[in-house]
Amino acid sequence: MKNLNLLIILALSLQACQSTAQKQQQENMLSMDSGAMCHNSAIPSRFAALEKSNDSIQHIKGQDQAEMILIPGGSFQMGSTNFEDAQPLHQVKVNAFYMDAHEVTNAQFAEFVRATGYKTVAERELDPKDFPGADPALLVPGSAVFSAPKNVQNLQNHLQWWEYIPGANWRHPEGPNSQIKGKENHPVTQVAYQDAEAYAKWAGKRLPTEAEWEFAAKAGKHQSETYYWGSEKLEDGKWLANIYQGQFPTKNSKEDGFETTAPVKSFPANAYGLYDMEGNVWEWCSDYYRPDYYQHSPKDNPKGPNDSYDPQEPGTVKRVQRGGSFLCNDQYCERYKAGSRGKGEINSPTNNVGFRCVKDVK
């Protein structure tokens, strides 16, 4: 538990009665990254793509009975010229693999917990010895939850819309008064990296590399478009992903129909038959995060660097997250766009991060 990010722990509900010095200490320790904050095209209609390609999509069932899609191997241009840590564009080859058709759902994760008795990071008791100097009264299980403020000073201080909620976990994504009953088909959230990895191992799978993830998201159809589906944000007036509309973070107009997570398969699949490869929830990848990795990344099945380094938070261990979430928008977090990279501290779950699994082709 030593790696649990105290950034969240110390931004608790007792802020209102704490001194200015204590608040400053919390703000210094709280540093959300991109993973937690945050038609007139020539290409064929995405809404018709799945229907047209059903015959060519190869399906299997994973050990967890999840639908998986065969992703053929191939080469592609990885990265984006729009994001510094996604440069340079570089040629990458990946082998064929199977990928979950959609993000792991609450129902799937519940089955894993029933079978194994697994307890997620957000549910575990905290040892005060791991957090010297912290008030033991604050060290209670919980996690970070997005909470829309009435007003914001600017978009630089994310403490205005993120709050540590005791009792928040995968069963109660927005806190103890929330539940997943009726949301069994929504993606599971509030999962730390090790939680996602534990599920994958139980299911006889693994987490994808970010090269596999991006190759699958581009689906052999796109290279330089702004979005994984093409150049236009909407198609025939319809939203193609669950992202944030309105004035972030105070007013979500919910034009896509959802305020937080959407049930999997709510939006059209890509040409490979994969759903929600953009928006809905961030997805953990197996790669450690380094902003300079693409400068010397291998061309053949890259698996990421040997360690993690983020100059914004040099002392934390981070893994790559991909795809963006329901909080992504053009005002604050654009990293749902094609080729962009997210990052997350491995023991800091939030209510906008989930995962999907992959499996090697034997």
mmCIF file of C-alpha atoms in Angstrom:
data_model
loop_
_atom_site.group_PDB
_atom_site.id
_atom_site.type_symbol
_atom_site.label_atom_id
_atom_site.label_comp_id
_atom_site.label_asym_id
_atom_site.label_seq_id
_atom_site.Cartn_x
_atom_site.Cartn_y
_atom_site.Cartn_z
ATOM 1 C CA MET A 1 0.000 0.000 0.000
ATOM 2 C CA LYS A 2 3.022 2.315 0.119
ATOM 3 C CA ASN A 3 2.369 3.402 -3.434
ATOM 4 C CA LEU A 4 -1.198 4.519 -2.752
ATOM 5 C CA ASN A 5 -1.295 8.110 -3.856
ATOM 6 C CA LEU A 6 -1.788 10.296 -0.817
ATOM 7 C CA LEU A 7 -2.857 13.010 -3.182
ATOM 8 C CA ILE A 8 -6.364 11.639 -2.972
ATOM 9 C CA ILE A 9 -6.275 10.532 0.656
ATOM 10 C CA LEU A 10 -5.522 14.016 1.928
ATOM 11 C CA ALA A 11 -8.171 15.787 -0.154
ATOM 12 C CA LEU A 12 -10.922 14.496 2.078
ATOM 13 C CA SER A 13 -14.216 15.834 3.217
ATOM 14 C CA LEU A 14 -12.634 17.563 6.205
ATOM 15 C CA GLN A 15 -11.168 20.281 4.007
ATOM 16 C CA ALA A 16 -13.673 22.860 5.173
ATOM 17 C CA CYS A 17 -12.401 22.821 8.753
ATOM 18 C CA GLN A 18 -8.703 22.636 7.972
ATOM 19 C CA SER A 19 -6.234 25.466 8.058
ATOM 20 C CA THR A 20 -4.874 27.198 4.984
ATOM 21 C CA ALA A 21 -1.539 25.485 5.540
ATOM 22 C CA GLN A 22 -3.176 22.076 5.621
ATOM 23 C CA LYS A 23 -5.070 22.840 2.419
ATOM 24 C CA GLN A 24 -1.866 23.901 0.716
ATOM 25 C CA GLN A 25 -0.222 20.635 1.755
ATOM 26 C CA GLN A 26 -3.105 18.695 0.246
ATOM 27 C CA GLU A 27 -2.966 20.627 -3.010
ATOM 28 C CA ASN A 28 0.756 19.998 -3.282
ATOM 29 C CA MET A 29 0.132 16.277 -2.958
ATOM 30 C CA LEU A 30 -2.931 16.104 -5.193
ATOM 31 C CA SER A 31 -1.913 15.971 -8.840
ATOM 32 C CA MET A 32 -4.396 14.305 -11.131
ATOM 33 C CA ASP A 33 -3.044 13.333 -14.511
ATOM 34 C CA SER A 34 -4.852 12.895 -17.795
ATOM 35 C CA GLY A 35 -6.226 9.524 -16.861
ATOM 36 C CA ALA A 36 -8.019 10.749 -13.803
ATOM 37 C CA MET A 37 -9.105 14.293 -14.591
ATOM 38 C CA CYS A 38 -9.965 14.090 -17.735
ATOM 39 C CA HIS A 39 -21.100 13.868 -42.011
ATOM 40 C CA ASN A 40 -19.247 14.855 -44.445
ATOM 41 C CA SER A 41 -16.362 12.477 -44.386
ATOM 42 C CA ALA A 42 -15.159 10.333 -47.222
ATOM 43 C CA ILE A 43 -15.068 7.297 -44.933
ATOM 44 C CA PRO A 44 -18.093 4.962 -44.718
ATOM 45 C CA SER A 45 -20.704 5.595 -42.050
ATOM 46 C CA ARG A 46 -19.647 4.176 -38.710
ATOM 47 C CA PHE A 47 -23.254 3.315 -37.953
ATOM 48 C CA ALA A 48 -23.257 0.931 -40.912
ATOM 49 C CA ALA A 49 -19.735 -0.409 -40.447
ATOM 50 C CA LEU A 50 -20.572 -3.220 -38.050
ATOM 51 C CA GLU A 51 -23.522 -4.455 -40.102
ATOM 52 C CA LYS A 52 -21.384 -4.524 -43.233
ATOM 53 C CA SER A 53 -18.492 -6.343 -41.591
ATOM 54 C CA ASN A 54 -20.294 -8.862 -39.375
ATOM 55 C CA ASP A 55 -19.413 -11.765 -41.624
ATOM 56 C CA SER A 56 -15.679 -11.048 -41.421
ATOM 57 C CA ILE A 57 -15.479 -10.512 -37.646
ATOM 58 C CA GLN A 58 -14.231 -13.591 -35.793
ATOM 59 C CA HIS A 59 -15.618 -14.027 -32.285
ATOM 60 C CA ILE A 60 -14.613 -16.304 -29.418
ATOM 61 C CA LYS A 61 -15.635 -16.536 -25.755
ATOM 62 C CA GLY A 62 -13.004 -15.904 -23.106
ATOM 63 C CA GLN A 63 -12.751 -17.933 -19.911
ATOM 64 C CA ASP A 64 -14.867 -15.224 -18.290
ATOM 65 C CA GLN A 65 -17.454 -15.794 -21.047
ATOM 66 C CA ALA A 66 -16.778 -12.316 -22.437
ATOM 67 C CA GLU A 67 -17.062 -11.832 -26.173
ATOM 68 C CA MET A 68 -13.642 -11.423 -27.777
ATOM 69 C CA ILE A 69 -12.731 -10.266 -31.273
ATOM 70 C CA LEU A 70 -9.780 -11.453 -33.337
ATOM 71 C CA ILE A 71 -7.576 -8.462 -34.132
ATOM 72 C CA PRO A 72 -5.363 -9.321 -37.106
ATOM 73 C CA GLY A 73 -1.702 -8.484 -36.871
ATOM 74 C CA GLY A 74 -0.242 -5.703 -38.958
ATOM 75 C CA SER A 75 1.729 -2.479 -39.140
ATOM 76 C CA PHE A 76 0.534 1.060 -38.551
ATOM 77 C CA GLN A 77 1.659 4.594 -37.790
ATOM 78 C CA MET A 78 1.503 4.991 -34.021
ATOM 79 C CA GLY A 79 1.203 8.297 -32.207
ATOM 80 C CA SER A 80 -0.105 11.788 -32.874
ATOM 81 C CA THR A 81 1.383 15.093 -33.953
ATOM 82 C CA ASN A 82 -1.073 16.879 -31.647
ATOM 83 C CA PHE A 83 0.368 15.648 -28.343
ATOM 84 C CA GLU A 84 3.997 15.997 -27.322
ATOM 85 C CA ASP A 85 4.277 12.683 -25.498
ATOM 86 C CA ALA A 86 2.759 10.874 -28.516
ATOM 87 C CA GLN A 87 5.585 11.950 -30.823
ATOM 88 C CA PRO A 88 7.251 11.138 -33.066
ATOM 89 C CA LEU A 89 4.901 9.218 -35.308
ATOM 90 C CA HIS A 90 6.558 5.859 -35.807
ATOM 91 C CA GLN A 91 5.901 2.599 -37.606
ATOM 92 C CA VAL A 92 4.884 -0.273 -35.346
ATOM 93 C CA LYS A 93 4.053 -3.912 -36.001
ATOM 94 C CA VAL A 94 1.858 -6.008 -33.711
ATOM 95 C CA ASN A 95 1.009 -9.691 -33.819
ATOM 96 C CA ALA A 96 -2.573 -10.928 -33.990
ATOM 97 C CA PHE A 97 -4.441 -11.086 -30.680
ATOM 98 C CA TYR A 98 -7.943 -11.332 -29.272
ATOM 99 C CA MET A 99 -9.515 -8.327 -27.534
ATOM 100 C CA ASP A 100 -12.648 -7.985 -25.437
ATOM 101 C CA ALA A 101 -15.397 -6.498 -27.567
ATOM 102 C CA HIS A 102 -16.190 -4.047 -24.775
ATOM 103 C CA GLU A 103 -14.931 -2.838 -21.428
ATOM 104 C CA VAL A 104 -15.194 -5.221 -18.474
ATOM 105 C CA THR A 105 -18.601 -4.647 -16.908
ATOM 106 C CA ASN A 106 -19.803 -4.465 -13.330
ATOM 107 C CA ALA A 107 -21.466 -7.859 -13.786
ATOM 108 C CA GLN A 108 -18.255 -9.456 -15.037
ATOM 109 C CA PHE A 109 -16.199 -7.972 -12.236
ATOM 110 C CA ALA A 110 -18.783 -9.085 -9.671
ATOM 111 C CA GLU A 111 -18.437 -12.666 -10.918
ATOM 112 C CA PHE A 112 -14.662 -12.424 -10.486
ATOM 113 C CA VAL A 113 -15.072 -11.163 -6.915
ATOM 114 C CA ARG A 114 -17.587 -13.916 -6.101
ATOM 115 C CA ALA A 115 -15.225 -16.560 -7.413
ATOM 116 C CA THR A 116 -12.069 -15.276 -5.733
ATOM 117 C CA GLY A 117 -13.052 -13.095 -2.782
ATOM 118 C CA TYR A 118 -10.809 -10.390 -4.221
ATOM 119 C CA LYS A 119 -10.750 -7.017 -2.463
ATOM 120 C CA THR A 120 -9.869 -3.983 -4.570
ATOM 121 C CA VAL A 121 -7.388 -1.287 -3.601
ATOM 122 C CA ALA A 122 -10.176 1.180 -2.809
ATOM 123 C CA GLU A 123 -11.751 -1.310 -0.372
ATOM 124 C CA ARG A 124 -8.621 -2.136 1.611
ATOM 125 C CA GLU A 125 -7.783 -0.790 5.037
ATOM 126 C CA LEU A 126 -4.895 1.691 5.166
ATOM 127 C CA ASP A 127 -1.929 1.246 7.488
ATOM 128 C CA PRO A 128 -0.926 4.553 9.155
ATOM 129 C CA LYS A 129 2.709 3.370 9.098
ATOM 130 C CA ASP A 130 2.611 3.669 5.309
ATOM 131 C CA PHE A 131 1.593 7.328 5.562
ATOM 132 C CA PRO A 132 3.814 9.017 8.152
ATOM 133 C CA GLY A 133 2.511 12.371 9.289
ATOM 134 C CA ALA A 134 -1.040 11.819 8.070
ATOM 135 C CA ASP A 135 -3.984 12.089 10.431
ATOM 136 C CA PRO A 136 -5.047 8.440 11.050
ATOM 137 C CA ALA A 137 -8.682 9.587 11.082
ATOM 138 C CA LEU A 138 -8.347 10.429 7.397
ATOM 139 C CA LEU A 139 -6.907 7.072 6.404
ATOM 140 C CA VAL A 140 -10.125 5.294 5.539
ATOM 141 C CA PRO A 141 -10.917 3.197 2.468
ATOM 142 C CA GLY A 142 -12.319 5.180 -0.418
ATOM 143 C CA SER A 143 -11.463 6.748 -3.721
ATOM 144 C CA ALA A 144 -11.668 9.829 -5.929
ATOM 145 C CA VAL A 145 -14.999 10.890 -7.418
ATOM 146 C CA PHE A 146 -15.793 13.642 -9.899
ATOM 147 C CA SER A 147 -18.167 16.201 -8.397
ATOM 148 C CA ALA A 148 -19.365 19.086 -10.564
ATOM 149 C CA PRO A 149 -18.759 22.403 -8.794
ATOM 150 C CA LYS A 150 -21.160 25.325 -9.050
ATOM 151 C CA ASN A 151 -18.357 27.670 -10.043
ATOM 152 C CA VAL A 152 -14.695 27.385 -10.970
ATOM 153 C CA GLN A 153 -11.871 29.892 -10.698
ATOM 154 C CA ASN A 154 -10.005 28.392 -13.646
ATOM 155 C CA LEU A 155 -9.231 24.964 -15.116
ATOM 156 C CA GLN A 156 -5.805 24.675 -13.517
ATOM 157 C CA ASN A 157 -6.943 23.510 -10.082
ATOM 158 C CA HIS A 158 -8.614 20.127 -10.368
ATOM 159 C CA LEU A 159 -9.328 20.075 -6.624
ATOM 160 C CA GLN A 160 -12.389 22.085 -7.571
ATOM 161 C CA TRP A 161 -14.071 19.032 -9.121
ATOM 162 C CA TRP A 162 -12.328 15.966 -7.658
ATOM 163 C CA GLU A 163 -13.115 14.798 -4.138
ATOM 164 C CA TYR A 164 -11.901 11.873 -2.080
ATOM 165 C CA ILE A 165 -15.022 10.031 -0.926
ATOM 166 C CA PRO A 166 -14.738 7.496 1.911
ATOM 167 C CA GLY A 167 -16.594 4.357 0.905
ATOM 168 C CA ALA A 168 -16.258 4.917 -2.835
ATOM 169 C CA ASN A 169 -15.268 1.699 -4.622
ATOM 170 C CA TRP A 170 -16.357 -0.453 -7.553
ATOM 171 C CA ARG A 171 -19.619 -1.379 -5.811
ATOM 172 C CA HIS A 172 -20.278 2.276 -4.947
ATOM 173 C CA PRO A 173 -18.570 4.276 -7.727
ATOM 174 C CA GLU A 174 -19.748 7.712 -6.587
ATOM 175 C CA GLY A 175 -19.662 6.974 -2.853
ATOM 176 C CA PRO A 176 -21.523 4.877 -0.274
ATOM 177 C CA ASN A 177 -24.919 6.221 -1.337
ATOM 178 C CA SER A 178 -24.425 5.063 -4.922
ATOM 179 C CA GLN A 179 -24.773 1.536 -6.246
ATOM 180 C CA ILE A 180 -24.334 -0.550 -9.375
ATOM 181 C CA LYS A 181 -27.703 -2.269 -9.200
ATOM 182 C CA GLY A 182 -29.321 -1.610 -12.543
ATOM 183 C CA LYS A 183 -25.913 -0.791 -14.000
ATOM 184 C CA GLU A 184 -24.632 -4.317 -14.394
ATOM 185 C CA ASN A 185 -23.898 -3.632 -18.058
ATOM 186 C CA HIS A 186 -21.902 -0.468 -17.370
ATOM 187 C CA PRO A 187 -18.094 -0.627 -17.319
ATOM 188 C CA VAL A 188 -16.634 -1.311 -13.895
ATOM 189 C CA THR A 189 -14.778 1.679 -12.445
ATOM 190 C CA GLN A 190 -12.795 2.507 -9.307
ATOM 191 C CA VAL A 191 -10.259 -0.173 -10.259
ATOM 192 C CA ALA A 192 -6.542 0.363 -9.699
ATOM 193 C CA TYR A 193 -4.014 -1.150 -12.071
ATOM 194 C CA GLN A 194 -3.445 -4.214 -9.898
ATOM 195 C CA ASP A 195 -7.216 -4.782 -9.717
ATOM 196 C CA ALA A 196 -7.453 -4.868 -13.513
ATOM 197 C CA GLU A 197 -4.395 -7.106 -13.741
ATOM 198 C CA ALA A 198 -5.843 -9.518 -11.164
ATOM 199 C CA TYR A 199 -9.070 -9.839 -13.135
ATOM 200 C CA ALA A 200 -7.168 -10.439 -16.376
ATOM 201 C CA LYS A 201 -5.112 -13.236 -14.827
ATOM 202 C CA TRP A 202 -8.244 -14.866 -13.395
ATOM 203 C CA ALA A 203 -9.856 -14.742 -16.830
ATOM 204 C CA GLY A 204 -6.815 -16.299 -18.511
ATOM 205 C CA LYS A 205 -6.035 -13.046 -20.268
ATOM 206 C CA ARG A 206 -3.812 -9.996 -19.871
ATOM 207 C CA LEU A 207 -4.028 -6.242 -20.236
ATOM 208 C CA PRO A 208 -3.220 -4.846 -23.694
ATOM 209 C CA THR A 209 -0.047 -3.035 -24.584
ATOM 210 C CA GLU A 210 -0.730 0.499 -25.717
ATOM 211 C CA ALA A 211 0.480 -0.441 -29.207
ATOM 212 C CA GLU A 212 -2.128 -3.225 -29.353
ATOM 213 C CA TRP A 213 -4.751 -0.868 -27.980
ATOM 214 C CA GLU A 214 -4.097 1.857 -30.564
ATOM 215 C CA PHE A 215 -3.860 -0.628 -33.440
ATOM 216 C CA ALA A 216 -7.243 -2.053 -32.449
ATOM 217 C CA ALA A 217 -8.775 1.413 -32.037
ATOM 218 C CA LYS A 218 -7.680 2.478 -35.523
ATOM 219 C CA ALA A 219 -9.156 -0.760 -36.872
ATOM 220 C CA GLY A 220 -7.072 -0.765 -40.017
ATOM 221 C CA LYS A 221 -9.111 2.155 -41.357
ATOM 222 C CA HIS A 222 -7.614 5.362 -39.997
ATOM 223 C CA GLN A 223 -4.212 6.961 -39.745
ATOM 224 C CA SER A 224 -4.226 10.741 -39.410
ATOM 225 C CA GLU A 225 -7.848 11.639 -38.601
ATOM 226 C CA THR A 226 -8.631 13.597 -35.446
ATOM 227 C CA TYR A 227 -10.780 10.823 -33.978
ATOM 228 C CA TYR A 228 -10.500 7.047 -34.102
ATOM 229 C CA TRP A 229 -13.633 6.994 -36.233
ATOM 230 C CA GLY A 230 -12.695 9.770 -38.658
ATOM 231 C CA SER A 231 -12.472 13.543 -39.037
ATOM 232 C CA GLU A 232 -15.852 14.731 -37.752
ATOM 233 C CA LYS A 233 -16.925 14.706 -34.107
ATOM 234 C CA LEU A 234 -20.567 13.914 -34.938
ATOM 235 C CA GLU A 235 -22.035 11.816 -37.699
ATOM 236 C CA ASP A 236 -25.474 12.744 -39.008
ATOM 237 C CA GLY A 237 -25.940 14.767 -35.825
ATOM 238 C CA LYS A 238 -25.224 11.743 -33.602
ATOM 239 C CA TRP A 239 -22.489 11.498 -30.991
ATOM 240 C CA LEU A 240 -20.056 8.648 -31.593
ATOM 241 C CA ALA A 241 -18.675 8.376 -28.065
ATOM 242 C CA ASN A 242 -19.584 9.089 -24.455
ATOM 243 C CA ILE A 243 -17.669 12.288 -23.714
ATOM 244 C CA TYR A 244 -18.482 15.562 -21.950
ATOM 245 C CA GLN A 245 -20.697 18.137 -23.648
ATOM 246 C CA GLY A 246 -21.414 21.560 -22.244
ATOM 247 C CA GLN A 247 -19.285 23.814 -20.037
ATOM 248 C CA PHE A 248 -16.689 21.735 -18.199
ATOM 249 C CA PRO A 249 -16.820 21.078 -15.287
ATOM 250 C CA THR A 250 -19.946 22.911 -14.153
ATOM 251 C CA LYS A 251 -22.606 22.083 -16.732
ATOM 252 C CA ASN A 252 -22.871 18.747 -18.526
ATOM 253 C CA SER A 253 -25.518 19.139 -21.216
ATOM 254 C CA LYS A 254 -25.577 15.341 -21.736
ATOM 255 C CA GLU A 255 -26.184 15.649 -25.464
ATOM 256 C CA ASP A 256 -24.921 12.095 -25.900
ATOM 257 C CA GLY A 257 -27.507 10.879 -23.378
ATOM 258 C CA PHE A 258 -25.196 10.163 -20.449
ATOM 259 C CA GLU A 259 -23.805 12.090 -17.497
ATOM 260 C CA THR A 260 -21.363 9.438 -16.303
ATOM 261 C CA THR A 261 -20.775 5.934 -17.673
ATOM 262 C CA ALA A 262 -22.909 4.492 -20.445
ATOM 263 C CA PRO A 263 -23.845 0.823 -20.824
ATOM 264 C CA VAL A 264 -21.341 -0.960 -23.030
ATOM 265 C CA LYS A 265 -22.356 -1.082 -26.702
ATOM 266 C CA SER A 266 -24.318 2.176 -26.413
ATOM 267 C CA PHE A 267 -22.357 3.604 -29.332
ATOM 268 C CA PRO A 268 -21.496 2.027 -32.688
ATOM 269 C CA ALA A 269 -18.584 -0.395 -32.910
ATOM 270 C CA ASN A 270 -15.517 0.207 -35.037
ATOM 271 C CA ALA A 271 -14.663 -1.857 -38.116
ATOM 272 C CA TYR A 272 -13.188 -4.626 -35.950
ATOM 273 C CA GLY A 273 -16.381 -4.872 -33.882
ATOM 274 C CA LEU A 274 -14.935 -3.155 -30.790
ATOM 275 C CA TYR A 275 -17.066 -0.806 -28.694
ATOM 276 C CA ASP A 276 -16.101 2.284 -26.683
ATOM 277 C CA MET A 277 -12.518 2.558 -27.848
ATOM 278 C CA GLU A 278 -12.960 6.248 -27.130
ATOM 279 C CA GLY A 279 -14.829 7.863 -24.264
ATOM 280 C CA ASN A 280 -16.875 6.159 -21.534
ATOM 281 C CA VAL A 281 -13.940 5.164 -19.268
ATOM 282 C CA TRP A 282 -10.178 5.291 -19.487
ATOM 283 C CA GLU A 283 -8.670 1.832 -19.999
ATOM 284 C CA TRP A 284 -5.530 0.545 -18.291
ATOM 285 C CA CYS A 285 -2.717 -0.675 -20.547
ATOM 286 C CA SER A 286 0.244 -2.769 -19.422
ATOM 287 C CA ASP A 287 2.946 -0.259 -20.401
ATOM 288 C CA TYR A 288 4.744 1.883 -17.886
ATOM 289 C CA TYR A 289 4.378 5.553 -18.776
ATOM 290 C CA ARG A 290 7.300 7.666 -19.955
ATOM 291 C CA PRO A 291 6.703 10.774 -22.102
ATOM 292 C CA ASP A 292 9.840 10.135 -24.171
ATOM 293 C CA TYR A 293 9.264 6.445 -24.928
ATOM 294 C CA TYR A 294 8.288 6.915 -28.575
ATOM 295 C CA GLN A 295 11.706 8.387 -29.321
ATOM 296 C CA HIS A 296 13.276 4.938 -28.997
ATOM 297 C CA SER A 297 10.344 2.519 -29.007
ATOM 298 C CA PRO A 298 10.936 -0.858 -30.699
ATOM 299 C CA LYS A 299 9.159 -1.350 -34.011
ATOM 300 C CA ASP A 300 8.117 -4.953 -33.350
ATOM 301 C CA ASN A 301 5.445 -5.515 -30.678
ATOM 302 C CA PRO A 302 6.596 -2.778 -28.268
ATOM 303 C CA LYS A 303 5.718 -3.478 -24.651
ATOM 304 C CA GLY A 304 6.672 -0.167 -23.099
ATOM 305 C CA PRO A 305 9.693 0.986 -21.076
ATOM 306 C CA ASN A 306 11.204 -0.918 -18.180
ATOM 307 C CA ASP A 307 10.152 1.671 -15.635
ATOM 308 C CA SER A 308 7.946 4.692 -15.146
ATOM 309 C CA TYR A 309 8.841 8.352 -15.173
ATOM 310 C CA ASP A 310 6.590 11.389 -15.311
ATOM 311 C CA PRO A 311 8.395 14.725 -14.936
ATOM 312 C CA GLN A 312 5.197 16.205 -13.516
ATOM 313 C CA GLU A 313 5.340 13.674 -10.655
ATOM 314 C CA PRO A 314 8.815 12.087 -10.610
ATOM 315 C CA GLY A 315 8.173 9.992 -7.506
ATOM 316 C CA THR A 316 5.071 8.110 -8.679
ATOM 317 C CA VAL A 317 4.696 4.888 -10.651
ATOM 318 C CA LYS A 318 2.351 5.288 -13.602
ATOM 319 C CA ARG A 319 0.934 3.064 -16.317
ATOM 320 C CA VAL A 320 -0.543 4.139 -19.610
ATOM 321 C CA GLN A 321 -4.290 4.643 -19.923
ATOM 322 C CA ARG A 322 -6.029 4.945 -23.284
ATOM 323 C CA GLY A 323 -9.278 6.111 -24.839
ATOM 324 C CA GLY A 324 -10.468 8.935 -22.635
ATOM 325 C CA SER A 325 -13.639 8.978 -20.561
ATOM 326 C CA PHE A 326 -17.035 10.597 -20.083
ATOM 327 C CA LEU A 327 -15.161 13.627 -18.691
ATOM 328 C CA CYS A 328 -13.086 14.292 -21.801
ATOM 329 C CA ASN A 329 -13.803 17.473 -23.726
ATOM 330 C CA ASP A 330 -12.061 20.043 -25.883
ATOM 331 C CA GLN A 331 -11.866 22.583 -23.050
ATOM 332 C CA TYR A 332 -9.844 20.532 -20.595
ATOM 333 C CA CYS A 333 -8.941 16.985 -21.615
ATOM 334 C CA GLU A 334 -8.647 16.174 -25.308
ATOM 335 C CA ARG A 335 -6.920 12.858 -24.829
ATOM 336 C CA TYR A 336 -9.790 10.813 -26.136
ATOM 337 C CA LYS A 337 -8.566 11.794 -29.595
ATOM 338 C CA ALA A 338 -6.695 9.442 -31.905
ATOM 339 C CA GLY A 339 -3.119 8.613 -30.955
ATOM 340 C CA SER A 340 -3.154 10.443 -27.623
ATOM 341 C CA ARG A 341 -1.922 8.923 -24.367
ATOM 342 C CA GLY A 342 -3.243 9.020 -20.833
ATOM 343 C CA LYS A 343 -1.445 8.054 -17.643
ATOM 344 C CA GLY A 344 -2.466 6.998 -14.173
ATOM 345 C CA GLU A 345 -0.799 6.350 -10.823
ATOM 346 C CA ILE A 346 -1.138 2.609 -10.367
ATOM 347 C CA ASN A 347 -2.916 2.729 -6.998
ATOM 348 C CA SER A 348 -5.230 5.681 -7.609
ATOM 349 C CA PRO A 349 -8.617 4.425 -8.870
ATOM 350 C CA THR A 350 -11.316 6.888 -9.898
ATOM 351 C CA ASN A 351 -14.892 6.688 -11.161
ATOM 352 C CA ASN A 352 -13.837 7.261 -14.778
ATOM 353 C CA VAL A 353 -11.215 4.506 -15.172
ATOM 354 C CA GLY A 354 -11.840 0.882 -16.175
ATOM 355 C CA PHE A 355 -10.243 -1.665 -18.510
ATOM 356 C CA ARG A 356 -10.646 -4.403 -21.091
ATOM 357 C CA CYS A 357 -8.537 -7.508 -21.659
ATOM 358 C CA VAL A 358 -6.700 -9.206 -24.506
ATOM 359 C CA LYS A 359 -5.490 -12.743 -25.173
ATOM 360 C CA ASP A 360 -2.681 -14.092 -27.301
ATOM 361 C CA VAL A 361 -3.486 -16.139 -30.381
ATOM 362 C CA LYS A 362 -2.102 -19.627 -29.852
#
